[in-house]
Tab-separated table of C-alpha atoms in Angstrom:
chain	number	residue	atom	x	y	z
A	1	MET	CA	15.620	51.986	-185.377
A	2	ASP	CA	16.205	55.573	-186.577
A	3	SER	CA	19.874	54.726	-187.166
A	4	LYS	CA	20.214	53.424	-183.600
A	5	ASP	CA	20.694	49.882	-182.424
A	6	PHE	CA	18.583	48.186	-179.764
A	7	ARG	CA	19.949	44.918	-178.431
A	8	TRP	CA	18.413	42.281	-176.210
A	9	VAL	CA	19.512	38.944	-174.790
A	10	TYR	CA	17.088	36.157	-173.886
A	11	ASP	CA	18.706	33.822	-171.333
A	12	CYS	CA	22.443	33.437	-170.846
A	13	GLY	CA	23.611	30.067	-169.562
A	14	THR	CA	24.716	26.526	-170.303
A	15	VAL	CA	25.231	23.160	-168.627
A	16	SER	CA	27.986	22.418	-171.122
A	17	SER	CA	31.459	23.989	-171.152
A	18	ALA	CA	31.668	27.554	-169.862
A	19	SER	CA	33.886	28.298	-172.862
A	20	LEU	CA	30.732	28.244	-175.009
A	21	LEU	CA	29.402	31.211	-173.053
A	22	ASP	CA	32.761	32.983	-173.162
A	23	THR	CA	32.882	32.628	-176.938
A	24	GLN	CA	29.342	33.943	-177.439
A	25	ILE	CA	29.788	36.922	-175.087
A	26	LYS	CA	33.109	37.829	-176.735
A	27	ASP	CA	31.474	37.577	-180.148
A	28	LEU	CA	28.620	39.820	-179.019
A	29	THR	CA	31.106	42.314	-177.591
A	30	ARG	CA	33.043	42.344	-180.859
A	31	LYS	CA	29.903	43.069	-182.875
A	32	THR	CA	28.696	45.787	-180.501
A	33	LYS	CA	30.535	49.094	-180.849
A	34	ASN	CA	29.436	50.474	-177.480
A	35	LYS	CA	29.601	47.097	-175.699
A	36	ARG	CA	25.989	47.447	-174.609
A	37	VAL	CA	22.913	45.259	-174.228
A	38	ASP	CA	19.762	47.299	-173.637
A	39	ILE	CA	17.652	44.551	-172.015
A	40	ALA	CA	18.455	41.032	-170.818
A	41	PHE	CA	15.505	38.695	-170.218
A	42	ILE	CA	15.750	35.706	-167.864
A	43	SER	CA	13.077	33.070	-168.460
A	44	HIS	CA	13.678	31.153	-165.196
A	45	PHE	CA	16.419	30.142	-162.807
A	46	ASP	CA	17.843	26.853	-164.063
A	47	LYS	CA	21.621	26.829	-164.572
A	48	ASP	CA	21.412	26.429	-168.346
A	49	HIS	CA	19.492	29.707	-168.515
A	50	ILE	CA	21.312	31.987	-166.034
A	51	SER	CA	24.853	30.695	-165.419
A	52	GLY	CA	26.392	33.385	-167.646
A	53	LEU	CA	24.316	36.364	-166.492
A	54	VAL	CA	26.914	37.859	-164.134
A	55	LYS	CA	29.637	37.420	-166.744
A	56	LEU	CA	27.459	39.238	-169.280
A	57	ILE	CA	26.846	42.133	-166.884
A	58	ASN	CA	30.527	42.437	-166.041
A	59	THR	CA	31.574	42.294	-169.702
A	60	MET	CA	28.975	44.605	-171.223
A	61	GLU	CA	26.789	47.457	-170.063
A	62	VAL	CA	23.275	46.118	-169.459
A	63	GLY	CA	20.438	48.628	-169.227
A	64	ALA	CA	17.823	46.388	-167.608
A	65	ILE	CA	17.196	42.800	-166.519
A	66	VAL	CA	13.642	41.493	-166.900
A	67	LEU	CA	12.728	38.390	-164.906
A	68	PRO	CA	9.600	36.645	-163.594
A	69	TYR	CA	8.352	37.881	-160.237
A	70	LEU	CA	8.181	35.230	-157.522
A	71	PRO	CA	7.544	35.724	-153.782
A	72	LEU	CA	10.400	34.894	-151.409
A	73	TRP	CA	9.001	31.498	-150.324
A	74	GLN	CA	8.820	30.453	-153.972
A	75	ARG	CA	12.380	31.578	-154.689
A	76	LEU	CA	13.565	29.562	-151.674
A	77	LEU	CA	11.753	26.477	-152.969
A	78	ILE	CA	13.778	26.722	-156.162
A	79	ALA	CA	17.037	27.003	-154.217
A	80	PHE	CA	16.205	23.938	-152.104
A	81	GLU	CA	15.073	21.911	-155.096
A	82	GLU	CA	18.406	22.624	-156.761
A	83	ASN	CA	20.214	21.455	-153.590
A	84	ARG	CA	22.338	24.609	-153.362
A	85	GLY	CA	24.079	25.869	-150.218
A	86	VAL	CA	23.670	29.306	-148.670
A	87	ASN	CA	26.833	30.609	-150.306
A	88	SER	CA	26.021	29.408	-153.806
A	89	SER	CA	25.473	32.066	-156.444
A	90	LEU	CA	22.012	30.706	-157.267
A	91	THR	CA	20.820	30.837	-153.646
A	92	GLN	CA	22.134	34.367	-153.155
A	93	PHE	CA	20.542	35.471	-156.402
A	94	LEU	CA	17.174	33.924	-155.514
A	95	ILE	CA	17.045	35.407	-152.018
A	96	SER	CA	17.486	38.923	-153.406
A	97	PRO	CA	18.151	39.341	-157.137
A	98	THR	CA	18.481	43.115	-156.783
A	99	ARG	CA	21.060	42.927	-153.991
A	100	TYR	CA	22.977	40.169	-155.761
A	101	VAL	CA	23.294	42.138	-159.016
A	102	GLU	CA	24.347	45.307	-157.207
A	103	LYS	CA	26.993	43.399	-155.234
A	104	LYS	CA	28.381	41.517	-158.228
A	105	SER	CA	28.436	44.483	-160.578
A	106	PRO	CA	28.596	47.701	-158.500
A	107	GLU	CA	29.806	49.815	-161.431
A	108	ASN	CA	27.158	48.558	-163.857
A	109	ILE	CA	23.880	48.209	-161.996
A	110	PRO	CA	20.994	47.431	-164.359
A	111	ILE	CA	17.392	48.259	-163.643
A	112	LEU	CA	15.532	45.132	-162.543
A	113	ILE	CA	12.001	44.729	-163.886
A	114	TYR	CA	9.893	41.959	-162.341
A	115	VAL	CA	7.014	40.670	-164.474
A	116	GLN	CA	3.897	39.744	-162.522
A	117	SER	CA	2.310	36.370	-163.165
A	118	GLY	CA	-1.074	36.070	-164.827
A	119	SER	CA	-2.887	35.600	-168.095
A	120	GLU	CA	-4.732	38.906	-168.219
A	121	SER	CA	-4.094	40.754	-171.463
A	122	GLY	CA	-2.155	43.994	-171.179
A	123	ARG	CA	-3.016	45.225	-174.661
A	124	ASN	CA	-5.401	47.910	-173.426
A	125	ALA	CA	-3.280	49.109	-170.529
A	126	ASP	CA	-2.626	52.841	-170.297
A	127	MET	CA	1.017	53.287	-171.227
A	128	LYS	CA	3.215	55.467	-169.062
A	129	THR	CA	6.576	56.832	-170.118
A	130	ILE	CA	9.428	55.515	-168.009
A	131	PRO	CA	10.502	58.151	-165.436
A	132	GLN	CA	13.250	60.503	-166.577
A	133	HIS	CA	15.892	59.017	-164.269
A	134	MET	CA	15.424	55.632	-165.987
A	135	GLU	CA	15.723	56.842	-169.562
A	136	GLU	CA	19.489	57.097	-169.185
A	137	ASN	CA	19.656	53.307	-169.037
A	138	PHE	CA	18.361	52.897	-172.577
A	139	SER	CA	19.695	53.964	-175.963
A	140	LEU	CA	16.180	54.703	-177.276
A	141	PRO	CA	12.943	56.091	-175.803
A	142	VAL	CA	11.209	53.299	-173.899
A	143	GLU	CA	7.616	53.173	-172.694
A	144	ALA	CA	6.319	50.637	-170.182
A	145	ASP	CA	3.529	50.518	-167.640
A	146	ILE	CA	5.915	49.920	-164.750
A	147	ALA	CA	5.938	51.124	-161.167
A	148	PRO	CA	8.572	51.178	-158.388
A	149	ILE	CA	8.570	47.923	-156.472
A	150	GLU	CA	6.216	47.912	-153.506
A	151	ASP	CA	6.721	44.405	-152.207
A	152	GLU	CA	8.287	43.538	-148.875
A	153	ASP	CA	9.632	40.289	-150.356
A	154	LEU	CA	12.082	42.446	-152.303
A	155	GLU	CA	12.570	44.986	-149.524
A	156	GLY	CA	15.745	46.987	-149.247
A	157	ILE	CA	16.671	48.104	-152.755
A	158	ARG	CA	13.763	49.915	-154.324
A	159	ASN	CA	15.565	52.587	-156.287
A	160	SER	CA	16.437	50.203	-159.141
A	161	ALA	CA	13.615	47.620	-159.027
A	162	TYR	CA	10.265	47.891	-160.802
A	163	ILE	CA	7.170	45.769	-161.417
A	164	LEU	CA	5.458	45.162	-164.786
A	165	PRO	CA	1.777	44.069	-164.836
A	166	PRO	CA	0.806	40.813	-166.608
A	167	GLY	CA	0.902	40.980	-170.396
A	168	SER	CA	2.047	44.608	-170.555
A	169	PRO	CA	4.271	45.562	-173.501
A	170	ILE	CA	7.569	47.402	-173.390
A	171	LYS	CA	7.560	49.773	-176.371
A	172	ILE	CA	10.807	50.805	-178.001
A	173	ASN	CA	10.967	54.096	-179.908
A	174	LYS	CA	7.351	53.606	-181.067
A	175	THR	CA	8.803	51.057	-183.471
A	176	CYS	CA	8.651	47.640	-181.809
A	177	GLU	CA	7.212	46.037	-178.694
A	178	LEU	CA	8.521	43.414	-176.320
A	179	ILE	CA	5.887	41.500	-174.341
A	180	PRO	CA	7.150	39.299	-171.481
A	181	TYR	CA	4.606	36.831	-170.122
A	182	ASN	CA	5.208	35.195	-166.747
A	183	ASP	CA	3.592	31.776	-166.483
A	184	SER	CA	4.028	30.382	-162.962
A	185	GLU	CA	0.580	28.828	-162.597
A	186	LEU	CA	1.943	25.278	-162.348
A	187	THR	CA	3.570	25.977	-158.993
A	188	ILE	CA	2.343	23.595	-156.288
A	189	PRO	CA	1.249	25.451	-153.115
A	190	PRO	CA	3.874	25.130	-150.365
A	191	GLY	CA	1.514	24.626	-147.447
A	192	LYS	CA	0.864	26.968	-144.525
A	193	ARG	CA	3.730	25.713	-142.364
A	194	PHE	CA	6.487	26.445	-144.844
A	195	LYS	CA	5.146	29.879	-145.811
A	196	LYS	CA	4.720	30.783	-142.134
A	197	GLU	CA	8.355	29.960	-141.335
A	198	VAL	CA	9.617	31.955	-144.304
A	199	GLU	CA	7.459	34.902	-143.275
A	200	LYS	CA	8.782	34.752	-139.720
A	201	LEU	CA	12.413	34.837	-140.839
A	202	LYS	CA	11.959	37.106	-143.843
A	203	SER	CA	13.796	40.121	-142.415
A	204	LYS	CA	16.839	38.001	-141.533
A	205	LEU	CA	16.911	36.411	-144.941
A	206	LEU	CA	16.686	39.684	-146.811
A	207	SER	CA	19.208	41.548	-144.650
A	208	SER	CA	21.963	38.950	-144.065
A	209	PRO	CA	21.045	35.320	-144.731
A	210	SER	CA	23.019	32.857	-142.617
A	211	GLN	CA	23.647	29.132	-143.024
A	212	GLU	CA	21.753	28.502	-139.784
A	213	THR	CA	18.653	30.400	-140.911
A	214	LEU	CA	18.545	28.687	-144.287
A	215	LEU	CA	19.079	25.228	-142.795
A	216	TYR	CA	16.190	25.849	-140.410
A	217	ILE	CA	13.884	26.711	-143.308
A	218	LYS	CA	15.273	23.823	-145.369
A	219	ASN	CA	14.349	21.399	-142.569
A	220	ASN	CA	10.796	22.746	-142.646
A	221	TYR	CA	10.810	22.323	-146.407
A	222	ASP	CA	11.852	18.657	-146.022
A	223	LYS	CA	9.126	18.054	-143.426
A	224	THR	CA	6.543	19.584	-145.751
A	225	PHE	CA	7.560	18.052	-149.077
A	226	GLY	CA	10.048	15.283	-148.317
A	227	SER	CA	13.778	15.481	-148.895
A	228	ASN	CA	13.523	14.149	-152.448
A	229	SER	CA	10.969	16.676	-153.631
A	230	ARG	CA	11.847	18.096	-157.055
A	231	LYS	CA	10.553	20.624	-159.513
A	232	ARG	CA	7.568	22.017	-157.688
A	233	ASN	CA	8.208	25.344	-159.371
A	234	VAL	CA	7.622	25.091	-163.099
A	235	ILE	CA	7.852	28.632	-164.393
A	236	SER	CA	8.958	30.432	-167.511
A	237	LEU	CA	9.001	33.956	-168.837
A	238	PHE	CA	7.825	33.863	-172.443
A	239	LEU	CA	8.881	36.769	-174.670
A	240	TYR	CA	7.240	38.114	-177.818
A	241	ILE	CA	9.115	40.679	-179.927
A	242	GLY	CA	7.448	42.295	-182.915
A	243	PRO	CA	6.932	45.556	-184.835
A	244	LEU	CA	4.473	48.272	-183.891
A	245	LYS	CA	4.515	49.892	-187.325
A	246	ARG	CA	2.620	48.054	-190.042
A	247	GLU	CA	5.224	48.895	-192.688
A	248	LEU	CA	7.746	46.797	-190.760
A	249	LEU	CA	5.565	43.747	-191.382
A	250	LYS	CA	6.463	44.111	-195.059
A	251	ARG	CA	10.123	43.371	-194.391
A	252	ARG	CA	11.387	40.188	-195.958
A	253	ILE	CA	13.852	37.636	-194.665
A	254	ILE	CA	16.790	37.955	-197.038
A	255	SER	CA	19.401	35.667	-195.547
A	256	ILE	CA	19.671	32.795	-193.130
A	257	GLY	CA	22.897	31.386	-191.768
A	258	PRO	CA	25.806	31.126	-191.545
A	259	ILE	CA	25.674	27.677	-189.933
A	260	PHE	CA	22.590	25.718	-189.075
A	261	SER	CA	20.880	22.477	-189.919
A	262	CYS	CA	17.284	22.146	-191.028
A	263	ILE	CA	15.928	19.074	-189.261
A	264	SER	CA	13.535	18.299	-192.092
A	265	CYS	CA	15.996	18.385	-195.011
A	266	ARG	CA	19.435	18.553	-193.317
A	267	ASN	CA	20.488	21.321	-195.681
A	268	ASN	CA	20.829	25.080	-195.535
A	269	CYS	CA	17.620	26.666	-196.762
A	270	TRP	CA	15.701	29.914	-196.511
A	271	ARG	CA	12.322	31.386	-197.336
A	272	THR	CA	11.998	34.981	-198.473
A	273	ASN	CA	8.459	35.337	-199.771
A	274	ILE	CA	6.476	35.597	-196.520
A	275	ASN	CA	6.591	38.617	-194.236
A	276	LYS	CA	6.627	37.425	-190.636
A	277	PRO	CA	9.356	39.262	-188.694
A	278	SER	CA	8.210	38.633	-185.097
A	279	ILE	CA	9.830	36.274	-182.572
A	280	LEU	CA	8.373	34.191	-179.757
A	281	TYR	CA	10.767	32.808	-177.128
A	282	THR	CA	9.394	30.231	-174.685
A	283	GLY	CA	12.306	29.172	-172.441
A	284	ASP	CA	11.249	25.977	-170.677
A	285	GLY	CA	7.603	27.014	-170.653
A	286	TYR	CA	4.540	24.780	-170.891
A	287	LEU	CA	2.031	24.963	-173.743
A	288	HIS	CA	0.752	21.438	-173.199
A	289	THR	CA	-2.947	22.267	-172.806
A	290	THR	CA	-5.455	24.288	-174.784
A	291	GLU	CA	-5.939	26.534	-171.753
A	292	LYS	CA	-2.223	27.285	-171.555
A	293	GLN	CA	-2.058	28.061	-175.253
A	294	ASP	CA	-5.136	30.305	-175.107
A	295	ALA	CA	-3.776	32.292	-172.142
A	296	LEU	CA	-0.635	33.219	-174.074
A	297	LEU	CA	-1.718	33.278	-177.713
A	298	ALA	CA	-5.316	34.511	-177.535
A	299	ASP	CA	-5.626	36.415	-174.247
A	300	THR	CA	-2.179	38.060	-174.113
A	301	LEU	CA	-0.850	38.344	-177.668
A	302	GLY	CA	-3.930	38.298	-179.893
A	303	LYS	CA	-4.342	37.101	-183.468
A	304	GLU	CA	-2.459	39.904	-185.262
A	305	ARG	CA	0.691	39.374	-183.212
A	306	VAL	CA	0.535	35.587	-183.481
A	307	ASP	CA	0.072	35.839	-187.260
A	308	SER	CA	3.328	37.841	-187.477
A	309	ILE	CA	5.483	35.206	-185.704
A	310	GLY	CA	8.156	33.997	-188.091
A	311	PHE	CA	10.583	32.578	-185.518
A	312	PHE	CA	9.428	30.279	-182.716
A	313	GLN	CA	11.763	28.834	-180.078
A	314	VAL	CA	10.266	25.434	-179.215
A	315	MET	CA	9.741	24.961	-175.471
A	316	HIS	CA	12.248	23.155	-173.234
A	317	HIS	CA	14.596	21.913	-175.984
A	318	GLY	CA	11.693	20.106	-177.689
A	319	ALA	CA	10.517	18.116	-174.644
A	320	LYS	CA	7.245	16.232	-175.154
A	321	LYS	CA	5.808	17.111	-171.728
A	322	ASN	CA	5.832	20.842	-172.574
A	323	TRP	CA	3.994	20.418	-175.883
A	324	LYS	CA	0.597	19.503	-177.266
A	325	HIS	CA	-0.252	18.504	-180.819
A	326	VAL	CA	-1.765	21.359	-182.921
A	327	LEU	CA	0.499	23.934	-181.218
A	328	SER	CA	2.634	24.215	-184.348
A	329	SER	CA	-0.350	24.946	-186.609
A	330	ARG	CA	-1.713	27.536	-184.160
A	331	ILE	CA	1.552	29.485	-184.254
A	332	ASN	CA	2.366	28.674	-187.893
A	333	PRO	CA	5.944	30.016	-187.815
A	334	LEU	CA	8.361	30.222	-190.720
A	335	TYR	CA	11.065	28.604	-188.584
A	336	SER	CA	10.827	26.520	-185.409
A	337	ILE	CA	14.073	26.599	-183.438
A	338	PHE	CA	15.108	23.614	-181.304
A	339	CYS	CA	17.827	24.629	-178.809
A	340	SER	CA	19.039	21.204	-177.696
A	341	ASP	CA	21.849	18.669	-177.787
A	342	PRO	CA	20.769	15.656	-179.858
A	343	LYS	CA	23.993	13.828	-178.907
A	344	ARG	CA	22.837	13.466	-175.292
A	345	LYS	CA	20.937	10.204	-174.829
A	346	LYS	CA	19.236	11.470	-171.675
A	347	PRO	CA	16.795	13.195	-171.522
A	348	GLY	CA	16.644	12.761	-175.292
A	349	HIS	CA	15.876	16.256	-176.586
A	350	PRO	CA	14.336	17.001	-178.966
A	351	ASN	CA	11.523	14.454	-178.799
A	352	PRO	CA	10.842	12.868	-182.243
A	353	GLU	CA	7.094	13.377	-181.888
A	354	VAL	CA	7.564	17.099	-181.272
A	355	VAL	CA	9.938	17.403	-184.216
A	356	LYS	CA	7.402	15.593	-186.411
A	357	ASP	CA	4.705	18.098	-185.431
A	358	PHE	CA	6.968	20.986	-186.522
A	359	LEU	CA	8.231	19.412	-189.780
A	360	PRO	CA	6.044	21.704	-191.951
A	361	TYR	CA	7.570	24.721	-190.177
A	362	SER	CA	11.273	24.429	-191.068
A	363	PRO	CA	12.576	22.955	-187.791
A	364	ILE	CA	16.115	24.188	-187.083
A	365	GLN	CA	18.591	22.478	-184.750
A	366	VAL	CA	20.774	24.840	-182.673
A	367	ASP	CA	23.426	23.276	-180.449
A	368	LYS	CA	27.127	23.451	-179.537
A	369	ASP	CA	28.176	23.141	-183.184
A	370	ARG	CA	25.384	24.859	-185.126
A	371	GLY	CA	23.994	28.361	-184.807
A	372	PHE	CA	21.177	30.210	-186.530
A	373	THR	CA	20.906	33.835	-187.673
A	374	ALA	CA	18.373	35.719	-189.777
A	375	ARG	CA	18.626	39.123	-191.453
A	376	LEU	CA	15.661	41.257	-192.489
A	377	HIS	CA	15.438	44.212	-194.856
């Protein structure tokens, strides 16, 4: 963009060997002259999506971290469902992401931008230029309809935390836009008792959480949900990235590689005759109903953006429960990317039925052995 680079990362984690993360971060550092990532997006808080975030921040300069906004009681539910102790990195991060990042990386403190949940379109929002003191964190002019955090659930560190309304774009140098979409509508209400206890102990938790305080709330959680309760928080931050200038839609894909496997033909292949440069990341999100699909594709993105999607990351490693037939034809991507490990028998990702649905859309397998890159001109 005007002879300047703009770099983003979407999720940074693994449940496999940590050496995989080390290799990828080192490779990114080697390719990046100024050792900088402008924005890192976190879709949700499972280990395979965030386990390398601190390492990334401590290895490279990160301008901002964008993550889904959740109230404190909801963040605690995630910690309990993952069976983590008070001193675990995940628990500390979930109690106060801003404080955790500042403590872990005091010399490289990114801006934290929390994306509000909702399906309201942000396409007609009045754009406001980021305040001057924030522009230093980015290598290019950035516009976003953000505001300083005004939420007591994230009390204490307001100077580096901001909120982004639902569906609002982040515009980069008037050239491209990044639209994060926070879908947390599947969360099961926690009940009045649990929320009341969290509210009562909120100040303690946010100032200096102790084992005793967390165990007390955990006991209330068990009484409310049962000790075996799992996955009551199904959330994901989707991310669309595409051009603002129409002439950029004319760019062609000129090379694909260097190592990947096309699920449909098992060979290296590429398509250069269709101009669809946009990307849609989905994390572990759910597009398993027409309503869910409409909220993201029709209400938030709109037809022109959807029509420009050339690269689609299939939800949750190709899990069947996150998908509904006809999704592939609605998005109509050039390439559908399955980030999964087909060698694992359980849970069996990607699901054959999901792969079959995406066969006309060049399904690509990305795993520990095979990567995928695309270059435009």
